[in-house]
Short mmCIF file of C-alpha atoms in Angstrom, two decimals:
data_model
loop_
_atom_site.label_atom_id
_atom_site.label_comp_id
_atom_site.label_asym_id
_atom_site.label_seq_id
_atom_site.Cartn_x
_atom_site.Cartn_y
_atom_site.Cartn_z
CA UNK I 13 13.73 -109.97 16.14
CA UNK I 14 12.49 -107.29 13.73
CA UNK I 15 9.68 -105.23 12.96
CA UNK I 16 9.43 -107.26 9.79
CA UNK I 17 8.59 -110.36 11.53
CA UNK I 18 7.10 -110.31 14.68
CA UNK I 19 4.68 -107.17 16.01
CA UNK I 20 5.85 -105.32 18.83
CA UNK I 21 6.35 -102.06 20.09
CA UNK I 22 7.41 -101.14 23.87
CA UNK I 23 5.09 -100.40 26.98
CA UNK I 24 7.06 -96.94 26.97
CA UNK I 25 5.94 -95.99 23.76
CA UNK I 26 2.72 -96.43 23.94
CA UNK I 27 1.92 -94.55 26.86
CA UNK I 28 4.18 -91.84 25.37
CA UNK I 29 2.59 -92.28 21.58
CA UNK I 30 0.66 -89.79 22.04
CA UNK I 31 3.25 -86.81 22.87
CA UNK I 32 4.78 -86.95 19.22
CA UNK I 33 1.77 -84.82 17.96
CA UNK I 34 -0.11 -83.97 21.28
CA UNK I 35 -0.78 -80.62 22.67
CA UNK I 36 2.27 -81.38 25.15
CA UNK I 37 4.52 -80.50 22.60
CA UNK I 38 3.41 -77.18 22.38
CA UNK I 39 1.89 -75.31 25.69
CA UNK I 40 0.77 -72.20 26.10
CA UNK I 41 1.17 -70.32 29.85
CA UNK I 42 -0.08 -66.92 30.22
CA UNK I 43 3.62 -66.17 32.06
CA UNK I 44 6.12 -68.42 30.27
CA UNK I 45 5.25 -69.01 26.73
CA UNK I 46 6.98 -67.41 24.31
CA UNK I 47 6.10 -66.56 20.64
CA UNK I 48 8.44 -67.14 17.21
CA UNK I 49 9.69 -63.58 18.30
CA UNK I 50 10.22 -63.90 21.88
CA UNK I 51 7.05 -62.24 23.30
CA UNK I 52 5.07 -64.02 25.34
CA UNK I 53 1.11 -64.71 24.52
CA UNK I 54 0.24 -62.45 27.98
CA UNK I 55 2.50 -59.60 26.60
CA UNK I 56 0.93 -59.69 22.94
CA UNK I 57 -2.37 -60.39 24.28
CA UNK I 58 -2.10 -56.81 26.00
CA UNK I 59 -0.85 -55.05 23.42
CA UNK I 60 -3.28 -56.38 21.01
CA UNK I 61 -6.26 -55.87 23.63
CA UNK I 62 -6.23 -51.95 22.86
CA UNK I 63 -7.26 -52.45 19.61
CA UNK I 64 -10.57 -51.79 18.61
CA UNK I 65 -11.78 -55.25 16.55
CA UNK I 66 -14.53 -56.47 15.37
CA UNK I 67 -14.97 -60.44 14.73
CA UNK I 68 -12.75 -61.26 12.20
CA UNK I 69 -13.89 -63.96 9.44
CA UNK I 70 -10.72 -64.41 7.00
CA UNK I 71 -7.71 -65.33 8.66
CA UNK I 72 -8.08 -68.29 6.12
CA UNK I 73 -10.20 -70.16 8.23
CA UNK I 74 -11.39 -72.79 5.69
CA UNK I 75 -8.75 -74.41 6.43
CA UNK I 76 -9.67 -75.29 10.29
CA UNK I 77 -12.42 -77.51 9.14
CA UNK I 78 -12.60 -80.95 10.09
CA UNK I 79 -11.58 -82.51 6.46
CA UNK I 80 -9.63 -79.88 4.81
CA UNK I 81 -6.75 -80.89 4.11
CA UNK I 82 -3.46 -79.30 5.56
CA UNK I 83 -0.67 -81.28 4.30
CA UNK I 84 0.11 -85.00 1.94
CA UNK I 85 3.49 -87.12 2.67
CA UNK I 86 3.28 -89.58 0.08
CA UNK I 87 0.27 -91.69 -0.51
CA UNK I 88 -0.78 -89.79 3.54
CA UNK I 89 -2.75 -86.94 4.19
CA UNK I 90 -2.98 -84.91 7.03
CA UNK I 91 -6.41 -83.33 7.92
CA UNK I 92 -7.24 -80.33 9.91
CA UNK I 93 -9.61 -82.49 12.43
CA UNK I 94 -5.65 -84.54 13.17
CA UNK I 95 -4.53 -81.11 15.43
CA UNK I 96 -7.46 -78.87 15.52
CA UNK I 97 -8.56 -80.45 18.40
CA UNK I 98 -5.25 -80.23 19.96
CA UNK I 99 -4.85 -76.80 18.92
CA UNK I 100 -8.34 -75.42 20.39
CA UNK I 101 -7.96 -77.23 23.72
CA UNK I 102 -4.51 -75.70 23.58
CA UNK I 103 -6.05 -71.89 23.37
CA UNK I 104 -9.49 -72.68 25.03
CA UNK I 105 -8.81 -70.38 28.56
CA UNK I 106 -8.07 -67.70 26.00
CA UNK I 107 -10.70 -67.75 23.82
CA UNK I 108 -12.41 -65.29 25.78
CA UNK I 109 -10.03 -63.15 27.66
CA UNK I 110 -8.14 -61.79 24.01
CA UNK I 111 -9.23 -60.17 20.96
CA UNK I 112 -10.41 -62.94 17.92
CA UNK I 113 -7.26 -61.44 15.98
CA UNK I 114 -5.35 -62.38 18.70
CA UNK I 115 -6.55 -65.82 18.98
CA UNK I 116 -6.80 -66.35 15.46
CA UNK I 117 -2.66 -65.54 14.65
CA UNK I 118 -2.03 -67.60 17.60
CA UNK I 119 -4.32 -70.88 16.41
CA UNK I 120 -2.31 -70.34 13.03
CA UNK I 121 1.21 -70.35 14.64
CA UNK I 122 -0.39 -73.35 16.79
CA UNK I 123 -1.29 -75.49 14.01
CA UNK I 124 2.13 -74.81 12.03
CA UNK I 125 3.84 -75.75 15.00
CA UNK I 126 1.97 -78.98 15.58
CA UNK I 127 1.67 -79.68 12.11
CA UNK I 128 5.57 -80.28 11.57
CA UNK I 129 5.31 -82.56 14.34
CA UNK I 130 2.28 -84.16 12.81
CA UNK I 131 4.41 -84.20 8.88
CA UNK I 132 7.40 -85.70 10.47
CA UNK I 133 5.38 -88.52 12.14
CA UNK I 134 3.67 -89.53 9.12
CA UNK I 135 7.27 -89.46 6.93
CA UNK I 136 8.31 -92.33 9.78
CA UNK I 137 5.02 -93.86 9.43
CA UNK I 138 5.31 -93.91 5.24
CA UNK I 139 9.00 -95.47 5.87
CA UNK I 140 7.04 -98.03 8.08
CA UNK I 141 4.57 -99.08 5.38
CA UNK I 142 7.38 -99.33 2.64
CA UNK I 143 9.54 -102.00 4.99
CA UNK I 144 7.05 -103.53 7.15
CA UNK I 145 4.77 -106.70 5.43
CA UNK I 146 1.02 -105.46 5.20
CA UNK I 147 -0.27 -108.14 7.07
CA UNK I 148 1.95 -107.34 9.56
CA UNK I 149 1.52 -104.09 10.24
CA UNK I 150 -2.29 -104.50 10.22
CA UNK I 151 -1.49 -107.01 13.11
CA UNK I 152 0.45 -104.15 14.54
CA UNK I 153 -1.91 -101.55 14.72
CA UNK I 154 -4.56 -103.77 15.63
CA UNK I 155 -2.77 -104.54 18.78
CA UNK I 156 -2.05 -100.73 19.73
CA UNK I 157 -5.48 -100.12 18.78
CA UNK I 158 -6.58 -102.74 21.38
CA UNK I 159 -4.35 -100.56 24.02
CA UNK I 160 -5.79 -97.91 22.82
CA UNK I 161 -9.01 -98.82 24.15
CA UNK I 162 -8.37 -100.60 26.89
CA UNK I 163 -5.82 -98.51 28.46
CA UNK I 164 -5.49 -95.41 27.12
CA UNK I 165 -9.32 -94.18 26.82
CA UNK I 166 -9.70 -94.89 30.46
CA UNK I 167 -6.52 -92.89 31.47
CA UNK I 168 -7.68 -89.80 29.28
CA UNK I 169 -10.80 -90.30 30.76
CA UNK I 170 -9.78 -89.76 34.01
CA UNK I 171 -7.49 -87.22 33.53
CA UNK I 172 -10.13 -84.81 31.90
CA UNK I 173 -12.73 -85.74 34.30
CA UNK I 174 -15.32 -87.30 31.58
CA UNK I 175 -17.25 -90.14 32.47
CA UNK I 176 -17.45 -91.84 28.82
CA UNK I 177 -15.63 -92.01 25.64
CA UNK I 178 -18.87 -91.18 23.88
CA UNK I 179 -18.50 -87.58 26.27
CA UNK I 180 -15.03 -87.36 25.00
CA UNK I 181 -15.92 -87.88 21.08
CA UNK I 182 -18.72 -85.17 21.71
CA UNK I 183 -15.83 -82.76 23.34
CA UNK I 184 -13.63 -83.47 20.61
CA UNK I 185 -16.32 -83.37 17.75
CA UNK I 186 -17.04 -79.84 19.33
CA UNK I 187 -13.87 -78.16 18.36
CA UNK I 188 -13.44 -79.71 15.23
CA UNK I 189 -11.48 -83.02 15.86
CA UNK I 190 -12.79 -86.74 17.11
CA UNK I 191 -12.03 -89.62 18.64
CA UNK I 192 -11.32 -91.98 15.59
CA UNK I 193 -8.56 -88.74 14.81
CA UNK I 194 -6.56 -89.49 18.30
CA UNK I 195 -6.97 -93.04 17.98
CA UNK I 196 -5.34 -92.82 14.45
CA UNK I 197 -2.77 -90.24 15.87
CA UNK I 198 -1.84 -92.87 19.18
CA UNK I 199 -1.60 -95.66 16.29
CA UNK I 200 1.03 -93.75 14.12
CA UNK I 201 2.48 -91.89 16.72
CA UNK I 202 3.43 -95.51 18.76
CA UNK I 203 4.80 -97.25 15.86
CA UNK I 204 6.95 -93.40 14.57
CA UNK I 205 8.01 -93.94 18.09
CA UNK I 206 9.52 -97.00 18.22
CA UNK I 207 10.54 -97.42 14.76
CA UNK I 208 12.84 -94.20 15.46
CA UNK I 209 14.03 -96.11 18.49
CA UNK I 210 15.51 -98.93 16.23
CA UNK I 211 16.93 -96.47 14.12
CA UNK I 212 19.25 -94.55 16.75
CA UNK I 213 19.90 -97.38 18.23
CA UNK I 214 23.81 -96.18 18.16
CA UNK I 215 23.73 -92.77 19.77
CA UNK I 216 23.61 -94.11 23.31
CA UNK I 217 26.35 -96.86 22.91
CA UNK I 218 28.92 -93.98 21.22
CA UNK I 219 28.75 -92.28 24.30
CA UNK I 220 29.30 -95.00 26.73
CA UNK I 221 32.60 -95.43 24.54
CA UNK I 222 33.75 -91.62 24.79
CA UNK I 223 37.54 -91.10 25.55
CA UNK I 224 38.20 -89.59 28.92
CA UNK I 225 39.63 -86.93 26.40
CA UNK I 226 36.47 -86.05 24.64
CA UNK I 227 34.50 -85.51 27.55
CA UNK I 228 37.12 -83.11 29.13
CA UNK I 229 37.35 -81.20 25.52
CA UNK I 230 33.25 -80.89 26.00
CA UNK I 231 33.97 -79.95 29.72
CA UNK I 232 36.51 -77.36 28.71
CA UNK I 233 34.52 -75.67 25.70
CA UNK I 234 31.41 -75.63 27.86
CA UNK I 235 32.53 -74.64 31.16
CA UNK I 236 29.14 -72.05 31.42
CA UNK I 237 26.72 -75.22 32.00
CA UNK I 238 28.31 -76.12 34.68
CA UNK I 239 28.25 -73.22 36.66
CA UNK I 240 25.99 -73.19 39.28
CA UNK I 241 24.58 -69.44 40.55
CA UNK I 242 24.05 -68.89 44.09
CA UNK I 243 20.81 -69.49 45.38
CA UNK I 244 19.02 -68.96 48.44
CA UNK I 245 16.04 -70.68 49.81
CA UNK I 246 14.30 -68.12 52.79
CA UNK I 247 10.99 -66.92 54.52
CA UNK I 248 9.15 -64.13 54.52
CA UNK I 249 6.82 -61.75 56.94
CA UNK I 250 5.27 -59.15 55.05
CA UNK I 251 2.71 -56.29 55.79
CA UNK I 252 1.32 -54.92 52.65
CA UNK I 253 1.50 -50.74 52.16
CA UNK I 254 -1.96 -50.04 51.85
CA UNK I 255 -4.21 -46.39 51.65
CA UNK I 256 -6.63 -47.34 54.48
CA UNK I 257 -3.65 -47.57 57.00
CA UNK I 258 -0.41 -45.54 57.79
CA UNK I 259 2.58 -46.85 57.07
CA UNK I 260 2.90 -46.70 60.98
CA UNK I 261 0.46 -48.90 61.76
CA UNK I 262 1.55 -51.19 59.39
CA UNK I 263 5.01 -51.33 60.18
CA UNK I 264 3.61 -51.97 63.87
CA UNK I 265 1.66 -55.04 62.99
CA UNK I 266 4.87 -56.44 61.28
CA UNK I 267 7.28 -55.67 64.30
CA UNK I 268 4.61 -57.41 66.58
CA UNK I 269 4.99 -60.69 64.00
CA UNK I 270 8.53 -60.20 64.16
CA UNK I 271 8.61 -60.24 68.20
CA UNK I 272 6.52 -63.51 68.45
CA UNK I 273 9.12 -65.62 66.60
CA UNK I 274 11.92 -64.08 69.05
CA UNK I 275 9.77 -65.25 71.60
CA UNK I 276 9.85 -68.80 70.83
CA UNK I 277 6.48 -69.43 68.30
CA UNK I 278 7.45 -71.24 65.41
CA UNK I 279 7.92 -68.65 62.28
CA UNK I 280 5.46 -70.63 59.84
CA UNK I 281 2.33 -70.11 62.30
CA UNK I 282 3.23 -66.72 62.79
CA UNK I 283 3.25 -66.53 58.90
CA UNK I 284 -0.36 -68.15 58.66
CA UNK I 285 -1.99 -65.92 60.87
CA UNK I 286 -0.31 -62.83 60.51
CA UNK I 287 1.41 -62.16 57.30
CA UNK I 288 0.50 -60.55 54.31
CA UNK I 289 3.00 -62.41 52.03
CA UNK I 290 2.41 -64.49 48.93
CA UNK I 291 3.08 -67.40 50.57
CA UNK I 292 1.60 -66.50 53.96
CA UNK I 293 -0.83 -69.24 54.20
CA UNK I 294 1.91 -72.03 53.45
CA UNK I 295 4.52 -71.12 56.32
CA UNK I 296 6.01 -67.95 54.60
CA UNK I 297 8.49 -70.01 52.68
CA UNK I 298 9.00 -68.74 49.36
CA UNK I 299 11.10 -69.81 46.10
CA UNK I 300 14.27 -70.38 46.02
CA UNK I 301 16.11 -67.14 44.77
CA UNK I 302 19.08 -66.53 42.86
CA UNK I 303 20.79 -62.83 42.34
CA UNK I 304 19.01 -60.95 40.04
CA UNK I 305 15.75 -62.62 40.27
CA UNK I 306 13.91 -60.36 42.59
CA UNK I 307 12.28 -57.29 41.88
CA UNK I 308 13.10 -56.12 45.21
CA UNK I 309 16.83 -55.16 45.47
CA UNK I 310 16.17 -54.60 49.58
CA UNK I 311 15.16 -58.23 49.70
CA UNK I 312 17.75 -59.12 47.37
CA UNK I 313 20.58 -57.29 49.27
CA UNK I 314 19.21 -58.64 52.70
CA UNK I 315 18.91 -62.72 51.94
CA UNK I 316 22.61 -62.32 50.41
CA UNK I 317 24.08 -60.73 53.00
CA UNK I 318 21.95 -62.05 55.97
CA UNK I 319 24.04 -65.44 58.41
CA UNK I 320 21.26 -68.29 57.75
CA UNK I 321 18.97 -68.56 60.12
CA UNK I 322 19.33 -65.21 61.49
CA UNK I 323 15.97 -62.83 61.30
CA UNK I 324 16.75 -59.40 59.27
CA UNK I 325 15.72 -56.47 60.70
CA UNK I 326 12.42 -54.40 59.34
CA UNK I 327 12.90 -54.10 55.63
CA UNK I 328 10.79 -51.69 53.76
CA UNK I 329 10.46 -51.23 49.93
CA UNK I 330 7.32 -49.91 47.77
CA UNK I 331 5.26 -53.18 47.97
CA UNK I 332 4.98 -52.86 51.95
CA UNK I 333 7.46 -53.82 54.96
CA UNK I 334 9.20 -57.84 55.24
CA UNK I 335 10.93 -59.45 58.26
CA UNK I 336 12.68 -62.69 55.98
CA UNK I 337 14.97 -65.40 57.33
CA UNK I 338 17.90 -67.29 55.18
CA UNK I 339 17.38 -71.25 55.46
CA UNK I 340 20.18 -72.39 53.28
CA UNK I 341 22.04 -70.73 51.14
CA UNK I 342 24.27 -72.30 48.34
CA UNK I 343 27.35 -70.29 46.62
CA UNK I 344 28.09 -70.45 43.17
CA UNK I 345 30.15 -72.99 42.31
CA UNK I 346 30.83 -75.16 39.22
CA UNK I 347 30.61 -78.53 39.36
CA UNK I 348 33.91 -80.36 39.13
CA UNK I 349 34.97 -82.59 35.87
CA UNK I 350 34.90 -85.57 37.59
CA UNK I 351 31.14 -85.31 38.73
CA UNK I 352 29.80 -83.22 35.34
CA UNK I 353 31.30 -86.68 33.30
CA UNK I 354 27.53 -88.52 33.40
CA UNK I 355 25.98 -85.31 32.63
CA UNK I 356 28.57 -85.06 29.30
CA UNK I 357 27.53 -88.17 28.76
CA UNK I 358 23.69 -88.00 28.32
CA UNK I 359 24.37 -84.58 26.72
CA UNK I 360 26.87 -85.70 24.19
CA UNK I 361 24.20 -88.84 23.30
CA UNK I 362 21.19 -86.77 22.85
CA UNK I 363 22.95 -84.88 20.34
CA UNK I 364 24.06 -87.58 18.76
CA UNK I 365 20.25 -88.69 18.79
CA UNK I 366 19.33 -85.46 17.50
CA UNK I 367 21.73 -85.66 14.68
CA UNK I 368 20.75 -89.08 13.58
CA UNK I 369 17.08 -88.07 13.44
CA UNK I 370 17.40 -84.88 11.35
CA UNK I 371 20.01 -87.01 8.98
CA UNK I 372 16.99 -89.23 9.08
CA UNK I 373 14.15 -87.72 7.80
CA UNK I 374 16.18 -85.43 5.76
CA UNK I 375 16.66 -88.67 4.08
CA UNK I 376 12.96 -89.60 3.90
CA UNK I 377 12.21 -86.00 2.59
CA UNK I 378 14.21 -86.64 -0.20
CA UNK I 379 12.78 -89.98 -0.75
CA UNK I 380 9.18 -88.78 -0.52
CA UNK I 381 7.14 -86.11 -1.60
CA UNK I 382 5.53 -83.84 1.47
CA UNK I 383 3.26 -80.91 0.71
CA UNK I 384 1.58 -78.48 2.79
CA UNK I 385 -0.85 -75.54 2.85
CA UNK I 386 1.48 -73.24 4.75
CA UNK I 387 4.82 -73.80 2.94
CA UNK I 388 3.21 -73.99 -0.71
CA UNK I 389 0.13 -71.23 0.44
CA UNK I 390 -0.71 -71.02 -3.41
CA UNK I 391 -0.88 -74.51 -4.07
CA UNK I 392 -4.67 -76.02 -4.79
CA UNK I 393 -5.51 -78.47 -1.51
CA UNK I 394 -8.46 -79.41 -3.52
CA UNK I 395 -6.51 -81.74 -6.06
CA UNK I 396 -6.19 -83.39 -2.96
CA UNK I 397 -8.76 -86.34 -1.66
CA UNK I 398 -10.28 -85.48 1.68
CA UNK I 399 -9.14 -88.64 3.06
CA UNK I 400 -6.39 -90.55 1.69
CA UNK I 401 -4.67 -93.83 1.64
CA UNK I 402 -3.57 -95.31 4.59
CA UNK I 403 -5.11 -92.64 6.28
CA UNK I 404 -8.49 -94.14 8.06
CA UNK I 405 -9.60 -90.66 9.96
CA UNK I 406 -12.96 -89.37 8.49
#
């Protein structure tokens, strides 16, 4: 069957629909997250934070409003209200803790970033319109739309810990977005979904067909992902160096700790009521480690070197005095051809996938004309309707 004559799109995608625009494809973590040039937010938040600024109104701002519009693929437009909702949920726990020109640079790399996503979906959904009968499409959407409702809205719901979808709307409406605009995005974003599904439809079944010699060619030119570092998994007694104690006294109370698990109590309850480690209150048992991932090179040194199971002796360093204990420990190793095959495999298929889908809409970029504020800054968005055709978001 085919999309031209029968609607139907897969249980998968809807409940995935709305990750082809959604604020999962782009997170922010004050530890992890890392900007076009490698710096994470945290890092340029600091930096920035010395500056002296004042409230900052430019930063082309006009073009966060709800109806301005951002970008046009074909006869489609793309509105601010699609992703600024997205975008400002996105930022919201740093809206107060950086400086507005801070937050403002990192709302406009936000919305670039989500609004390629956003262009890309609505070049699949213009391919959509051109090869799929009207009537049938409207039966289409109708039906996700009915998911929508049913399913979805209730699952957001919960998640976010709102009571109604009238609550939601009002969140949404607050930071420039609403709920027709994510009911319009999970409509498109389903049907881009699966209509890309049908169209890579090969990538999967070339690799089940790979020679024996391929795989070992990929094996042999990429021997580095299959190494495996050594790693240890371990836990920790710690008494913290602090001024209002010697470091006597507190290499004392960690000796005492130490004693109690050589006298038979288990080392986690010693941990909970004794130590002063990160993970004291869970049993002492911290990440797994691999060389070079500590700060500590005592600790390091010790839980490499140390027979597993075995308590070390009193370690100090500048953070305060540990007592740790190996519970496995796993040497580097690669993993053998004959194992890694699978793992070519998948690999070799998803760039195959990848491939297809840039060839893709490469193709549709050719085929239709996309516009938008960031890549053509001069160009006049007012020549532009605020809502378009095909597009039914107000």
């Amino acid at each position: 069957m085919s999309w031209a004559t029968l609607p139907q799109f897969s249980e998968d995608s809807r409940a995935q629909a709305a990750s082809f625009v959604a604020p999962g494809e782009v997170t922010v973590s004050d530890q992890e997250t890392s900007r076009g040039d490698g710096s994470s937010l945290s890092e340029w938040a600091r930096t920035a934070a010395s500056l002296q600024t004042d409230r900052v109104g430019d930063f082309r701002q006009e073009i966060f409003e709800q109806a301005r519009v951002l970008a046009r693929v074909g006869s489609e437009v793309i509105l601010a209200g699609e992703i600024l909702g997205a975008v400002t949920e996105i930022l919201l726990p740093y809206q107060d803790k950086i400086p507005v020109v801070v937050y403002e640079q990192y709302k406009q790399q936000l919305m670039r970033q989500l609004l390629k996503k956003r262009i890309e979906m609505k070049l699949v959904y213009e391919d959509i319109k051109r090869k799929i009968p009207r009537e049938n499409l409207e039966r289409i959407e109708q039906e996700i739309a009915k998911f929508f409702e049913e399913k979805e809205i209730p699952a957001r719901l919960r998640k976010m810990g709102l009571q109604s979808a009238k609550e939601w709307d009002e969140r949404l409406r607050s930071v420039g977005s609403s709920l027709e605009h994510e009911k319009r995005a999970f409509i498109e974003g389903t049907l881009a979904r699966d209509w890309i599904k049908q169209q890579l439809t090969s990538a999967s079944s070339m690799a089940r067909t790979l020679s024996p010699e391929v795989l070992w060619e990929y094996y042999r030119t990429h021997m580095k992902e299959f190494e495996q570092p050594a790693e240890v998994r371990w836990q920790q007694l710690m008494v913290r160096k602090r001024p209002d104690r010697s470091d006597a006294e507190a290499y004392a109370k960690l000796a005492e700790l130490g004693n109690r698990v050589l006298r038979g109590e288990p080392f986690e309850e010693v941990a909970r009521s004794g130590s002063e480690g990160p993970t004291a209150s869970e049993g002492g048992e911290r990440e797994p480690v691999q060389p070079g991932s500590l700060r500590s090179r005592v600790l390091e040194e010790a839980l490499f070197s140390l027979p597993v199971g075995q308590l070390s002796p009193i370690l100090e360093d500048e953070q305060g005095f540990h007592i740790v204990r190996v519970l496995e420990r796993r040497e580097a190793s690669r993993i053998p051809f004959t194992e890694a095959q699978v793992r070519i495999r998948e690999r070799l298929a998803e760039e195959e996938k990848e491939k297809q889908l840039n060839e893709y809409l490469a193709k549709l970029r050719a085929e239709i004309p996309v516009w938008n504020i960031y890549e053509a800054p001069t160009e006049d968005s007012r020549l532009f309707p605020a809502s378009g055709q095909g597009n039914s978001a107000p």
